[in-house]
């Protein structure tokens, strides 16, 4: 079966932006250490993105004021960069979304600053493996509930908890599209994945079974989301292409 020209340009466009987002995270990662502020991370991501001919998607998205999300410790996601100074023992999720030639790529990693307890290392490792568990099952025709089931089973087995309030999404020529990709669910439930479309897999994992609390961001419809109990939360995200036989992770260098 040969792909239509439209599908070919979509795949190439998504591959290109995916690689750039991964390289942006690689670049930013080199500078991370205690003493840096989350505003400094914003500037690194913003400048690198523009230098490479892309646009930082968060800036102005639903009124979001910055170019990247930086979520520290108990912040689950959408942390707004500010003059908060990183210190040894912090964990921070850096979530980069760029637009290149009209295509969106979205990826995040959680980084450890200095030394953290073994349990915190396990939380971060579990968040990465949970994302991978959700990606490994991907293929056309799969139900979104199958992804959630794979993620949640893995996380419960590791002794941590998925955040049920956020999840992945369709992505392509828009930032957030259908289908919603939950971090929990039942096999064979939810919409099915179509070949030659892209989704993100981005489970957030909490140290404890805690509800979420939201903080308004002035002038924005987006809210910062943190754990209500103050427990730590970690997250990883990849943008993934569903092919005719499986998947391809796009946000790799
Ligand atoms: N990158 C986030 C996601 O994974 C969305 C951030 S929206 C923003 O879907 F406005 F907060 F940037
Ligand atoms: Co996303
Ligand atoms: Co993201």
Short mmCIF file of C-alpha atoms and ligand atoms in Angstrom, two decimals:
data_model
loop_
_atom_site.label_atom_id
_atom_site.label_comp_id
_atom_site.label_asym_id
_atom_site.label_seq_id
_atom_site.Cartn_x
_atom_site.Cartn_y
_atom_site.Cartn_z
CA UNK A 1 0.00 0.00 0.00
CA UNK A 2 1.48 3.36 -0.93
CA UNK A 3 0.91 6.40 1.26
CA UNK A 4 -0.80 9.46 -0.11
CA UNK A 5 1.35 12.56 -0.63
CA UNK A 6 -0.55 14.18 2.23
CA UNK A 7 0.32 11.35 4.62
CA UNK A 8 3.96 11.42 3.53
CA UNK A 9 4.33 15.14 4.20
CA UNK A 10 2.51 14.75 7.53
CA UNK A 11 4.89 12.00 8.64
CA UNK A 12 7.98 13.94 7.52
CA UNK A 13 6.76 17.13 9.22
CA UNK A 14 6.04 15.31 12.47
CA UNK A 15 9.40 13.50 12.37
CA UNK A 16 11.23 16.81 11.95
CA UNK A 17 9.50 18.65 14.78
CA UNK A 18 9.76 15.58 17.03
CA UNK A 19 13.52 15.48 16.60
CA UNK A 20 13.81 19.21 17.28
CA UNK A 21 11.81 18.95 20.52
CA UNK A 22 14.06 16.12 21.71
CA UNK A 23 17.17 18.12 20.84
CA UNK A 24 15.72 21.10 22.73
CA UNK A 25 15.38 18.92 25.84
CA UNK A 26 18.94 17.56 25.36
CA UNK A 27 20.24 21.13 25.10
CA UNK A 28 18.32 22.35 28.16
CA UNK A 29 19.32 19.30 30.21
CA UNK A 30 23.01 20.30 30.01
CA UNK A 31 22.37 23.52 31.94
CA UNK A 32 20.22 22.10 34.72
CA UNK A 33 21.67 22.46 38.20
CA UNK A 34 20.92 24.07 41.56
CA UNK A 35 20.90 27.86 41.31
CA UNK A 36 19.16 28.01 37.93
CA UNK A 37 15.68 29.55 37.93
CA UNK A 38 12.70 28.21 36.01
CA UNK A 39 12.75 31.53 34.12
CA UNK A 40 16.30 30.65 32.99
CA UNK A 41 14.94 27.35 31.61
CA UNK A 42 12.22 29.30 29.81
CA UNK A 43 14.85 31.50 28.15
CA UNK A 44 16.97 28.48 27.12
CA UNK A 45 13.99 26.74 25.51
CA UNK A 46 12.63 29.93 23.95
CA UNK A 47 15.93 30.95 22.33
CA UNK A 48 16.85 27.44 21.13
CA UNK A 49 13.42 27.02 19.56
CA UNK A 50 13.55 30.34 17.66
CA UNK A 51 17.16 29.73 16.58
CA UNK A 52 16.03 26.49 14.95
CA UNK A 53 13.22 28.12 13.00
CA UNK A 54 10.40 26.93 15.25
CA UNK A 55 7.80 28.55 17.50
CA UNK A 56 7.32 27.71 21.21
CA UNK A 57 3.72 26.45 21.26
CA UNK A 58 2.88 27.23 24.93
CA UNK A 59 3.54 31.00 24.52
CA UNK A 60 0.09 32.59 24.28
CA UNK A 61 -1.69 29.21 24.06
CA UNK A 62 -5.00 29.76 25.90
CA UNK A 63 -3.29 32.77 27.45
CA UNK A 64 -0.31 30.79 28.84
CA UNK A 65 2.38 33.41 29.54
CA UNK A 66 5.61 31.46 28.89
CA UNK A 67 7.35 29.26 26.29
CA UNK A 68 7.70 26.05 28.31
CA UNK A 69 6.14 24.35 31.33
CA UNK A 70 8.43 23.78 34.32
CA UNK A 71 6.81 21.72 37.08
CA UNK A 72 8.82 21.38 40.28
CA UNK A 73 8.31 18.68 42.97
CA UNK A 74 4.57 18.52 43.85
CA UNK A 75 3.58 20.38 40.65
CA UNK A 76 2.05 17.79 38.33
CA UNK A 77 2.01 19.87 35.14
CA UNK A 78 1.68 23.33 33.54
CA UNK A 79 4.10 24.94 36.02
CA UNK A 80 4.72 28.53 34.92
CA UNK A 81 8.40 29.52 34.79
CA UNK A 82 9.19 32.23 37.38
CA UNK A 83 12.12 33.36 39.51
CA UNK A 84 11.99 30.18 41.61
CA UNK A 85 15.54 28.94 42.18
CA UNK A 86 16.20 25.21 41.74
CA UNK A 87 17.88 23.56 44.69
CA UNK A 88 19.56 20.22 45.32
CA UNK A 89 16.95 17.54 45.96
CA UNK A 90 14.34 19.03 43.62
CA UNK A 91 12.78 17.20 40.71
CA UNK A 92 11.59 19.19 37.73
CA UNK A 93 9.55 18.29 34.67
CA UNK A 94 10.42 20.32 31.59
CA UNK A 95 7.65 20.07 28.98
CA UNK A 96 8.59 21.36 25.52
CA UNK A 97 6.14 21.81 22.66
CA UNK A 98 7.33 23.34 19.39
CA UNK A 99 5.70 24.20 16.08
CA UNK A 100 7.84 23.64 12.97
CA UNK A 101 6.32 24.25 9.52
CA UNK A 102 2.88 24.03 11.13
CA UNK A 103 3.48 20.67 12.86
CA UNK A 104 3.45 20.27 16.66
CA UNK A 105 5.86 18.08 18.64
CA UNK A 106 5.39 17.62 22.41
CA UNK A 107 7.72 15.91 24.87
CA UNK A 108 8.68 16.17 28.52
CA UNK A 109 11.24 14.68 30.87
CA UNK A 110 11.63 14.84 34.64
CA UNK A 111 15.12 15.73 35.81
CA UNK A 112 16.70 15.23 39.24
CA UNK A 113 18.69 18.14 40.67
CA UNK A 114 21.59 16.93 42.84
CA UNK A 115 20.91 14.06 45.23
CA UNK A 116 17.47 12.69 46.08
CA UNK A 117 16.29 9.78 48.27
CA UNK A 118 16.00 6.32 46.66
CA UNK A 119 12.19 6.57 46.73
CA UNK A 120 12.31 9.75 44.63
CA UNK A 121 14.65 8.09 42.15
CA UNK A 122 12.16 5.22 41.94
CA UNK A 123 9.26 7.64 41.33
CA UNK A 124 11.07 9.27 38.41
CA UNK A 125 12.17 5.91 36.97
CA UNK A 126 8.62 4.60 37.30
CA UNK A 127 7.21 7.62 35.45
CA UNK A 128 9.58 6.96 32.54
CA UNK A 129 8.82 3.24 32.47
CA UNK A 130 5.07 3.93 32.73
CA UNK A 131 5.25 6.06 29.59
CA UNK A 132 7.20 3.27 27.88
CA UNK A 133 4.62 0.68 29.01
CA UNK A 134 1.92 2.82 27.39
CA UNK A 135 3.92 3.17 24.17
CA UNK A 136 4.91 -0.50 23.78
CA UNK A 137 1.31 -1.63 23.23
CA UNK A 138 0.56 0.94 20.49
CA UNK A 139 -0.76 -0.23 17.13
CA UNK A 140 -3.59 0.82 14.81
CA UNK A 141 -7.00 -0.29 16.06
CA UNK A 142 -5.92 -0.28 19.72
CA UNK A 143 -8.42 1.26 22.14
CA UNK A 144 -7.28 4.18 24.28
CA UNK A 145 -8.40 2.16 27.32
CA UNK A 146 -5.74 -0.45 26.46
CA UNK A 147 -3.07 2.24 26.82
CA UNK A 148 -4.47 3.40 30.16
CA UNK A 149 -4.68 -0.20 31.36
CA UNK A 150 -1.02 -0.88 30.47
CA UNK A 151 0.13 2.31 32.21
CA UNK A 152 -1.89 1.89 35.38
CA UNK A 153 -1.05 -1.81 35.81
CA UNK A 154 2.63 -0.97 35.59
CA UNK A 155 2.40 1.94 38.04
CA UNK A 156 0.39 0.03 40.65
CA UNK A 157 2.89 -2.82 40.40
CA UNK A 158 5.66 -0.36 41.24
CA UNK A 159 3.79 0.97 44.29
CA UNK A 160 2.91 4.42 42.93
CA UNK A 161 -0.28 6.12 41.65
CA UNK A 162 -1.33 7.57 38.31
CA UNK A 163 -2.84 11.04 38.21
CA UNK A 164 -6.30 10.54 36.71
CA UNK A 165 -6.85 14.21 35.91
CA UNK A 166 -4.45 14.54 33.01
CA UNK A 167 -3.45 12.46 30.00
CA UNK A 168 -2.20 12.43 26.45
CA UNK A 169 -3.88 13.69 23.31
CA UNK A 170 -3.99 13.58 19.57
CA UNK A 171 -1.44 15.97 18.03
CA UNK A 172 -0.45 17.07 14.54
CA UNK A 173 -1.32 20.42 12.99
CA UNK A 174 -2.96 21.36 16.30
CA UNK A 175 -1.60 21.16 19.87
CA UNK A 176 -4.40 19.17 21.49
CA UNK A 177 -6.70 16.95 19.45
CA UNK A 178 -8.85 13.87 20.04
CA UNK A 179 -8.49 11.20 21.27
CA UNK A 180 -7.78 11.75 24.98
CA UNK A 181 -5.17 9.22 26.15
CA UNK A 182 -5.88 8.27 29.77
CA UNK A 183 -3.32 6.98 32.27
CA UNK A 184 -5.86 4.44 33.54
CA UNK A 185 -8.64 2.42 31.99
CA UNK A 186 -10.08 -0.88 30.91
CA UNK A 187 -9.04 -3.05 27.97
CA UNK A 188 -11.08 -2.61 24.76
CA UNK A 189 -12.70 0.63 25.95
CA UNK A 190 -12.49 4.09 24.44
CA UNK A 191 -11.87 5.21 20.85
CA UNK A 192 -9.51 3.29 18.56
CA UNK A 193 -6.22 4.56 17.11
CA UNK A 194 -6.03 5.23 13.37
CA UNK A 195 -2.90 4.53 11.30
CA UNK A 196 -0.82 7.57 10.28
CA UNK A 197 -2.05 9.73 13.15
CA UNK A 198 -0.05 10.96 16.15
CA UNK A 199 -0.77 10.91 19.86
CA UNK A 200 1.17 11.78 23.00
CA UNK A 201 1.65 9.34 25.85
CA UNK A 202 2.27 11.36 29.02
CA UNK A 203 1.23 9.70 32.27
CA UNK A 204 1.89 11.70 35.44
CA UNK A 205 2.78 9.55 38.45
CA UNK A 206 2.26 10.54 42.07
CA UNK A 207 4.10 9.28 45.13
CA UNK A 208 0.82 8.96 47.05
CA UNK A 209 -2.84 8.47 46.19
CA UNK A 210 -3.60 12.19 46.25
CA UNK A 211 -6.25 14.34 44.60
CA UNK A 212 -5.10 17.27 42.48
CA UNK A 213 -5.46 20.96 43.19
CA UNK A 214 -5.45 23.72 40.60
CA UNK A 215 -4.00 27.21 40.66
CA UNK A 216 -5.29 29.91 38.31
CA UNK A 217 -2.79 31.51 35.95
CA UNK A 218 -3.73 35.20 35.53
CA UNK A 219 -5.10 35.85 32.03
CA UNK A 220 -5.06 32.15 31.07
CA UNK A 221 -7.55 29.30 30.77
CA UNK A 222 -4.73 26.89 31.65
CA UNK A 223 -4.28 26.05 35.34
CA UNK A 224 -1.21 24.89 37.20
CA UNK A 225 -1.98 21.44 38.63
CA UNK A 226 -0.31 20.17 41.81
CA UNK A 227 -0.86 17.30 44.22
CA UNK A 228 -3.20 18.36 47.02
CA UNK A 229 -1.19 16.42 49.61
CA UNK A 230 2.09 18.03 48.55
CA UNK A 231 3.53 14.65 47.55
CA UNK A 232 5.96 14.47 44.62
CA UNK A 233 4.80 13.96 41.04
CA UNK A 234 6.84 12.97 37.97
CA UNK A 235 6.00 12.77 34.29
CA UNK A 236 7.50 11.85 30.92
CA UNK A 237 5.96 12.45 27.50
CA UNK A 238 6.67 11.36 23.93
CA UNK A 239 4.89 12.18 20.70
CA UNK A 240 4.30 8.90 18.84
CA UNK A 241 3.22 8.12 15.26
CA UNK A 242 0.80 5.21 14.80
CA UNK A 243 1.90 3.37 11.65
CA UNK A 244 0.06 0.68 9.69
CA UNK A 245 1.77 -2.05 11.73
CA UNK A 246 2.83 -0.46 15.03
CA UNK A 247 4.35 2.82 16.15
CA UNK A 248 7.34 5.13 15.84
CA UNK A 249 8.49 7.41 18.69
CA UNK A 250 9.03 10.84 17.13
CA UNK A 251 10.51 12.82 20.02
CA UNK A 252 13.94 11.17 19.95
CA UNK A 253 17.25 12.77 18.94
N1 LIG B 1 2.71 20.40 26.86
C1 LIG B 1 1.49 20.20 27.62
C2 LIG B 1 0.95 18.85 27.17
O1 LIG B 1 1.67 17.92 27.26
C3 LIG B 1 0.49 21.26 27.45
C4 LIG B 1 0.93 22.59 27.93
S1 LIG B 1 -0.27 23.73 27.60
C5 LIG B 1 0.41 25.13 28.21
O2 LIG B 1 -0.09 18.67 26.66
F1 LIG B 1 -0.33 26.09 27.83
F2 LIG B 1 0.47 25.04 29.53
F3 LIG B 1 1.63 25.24 27.74
CO1 LIG B 2 1.06 16.78 25.58
CO1 LIG B 3 3.68 18.39 26.79
#
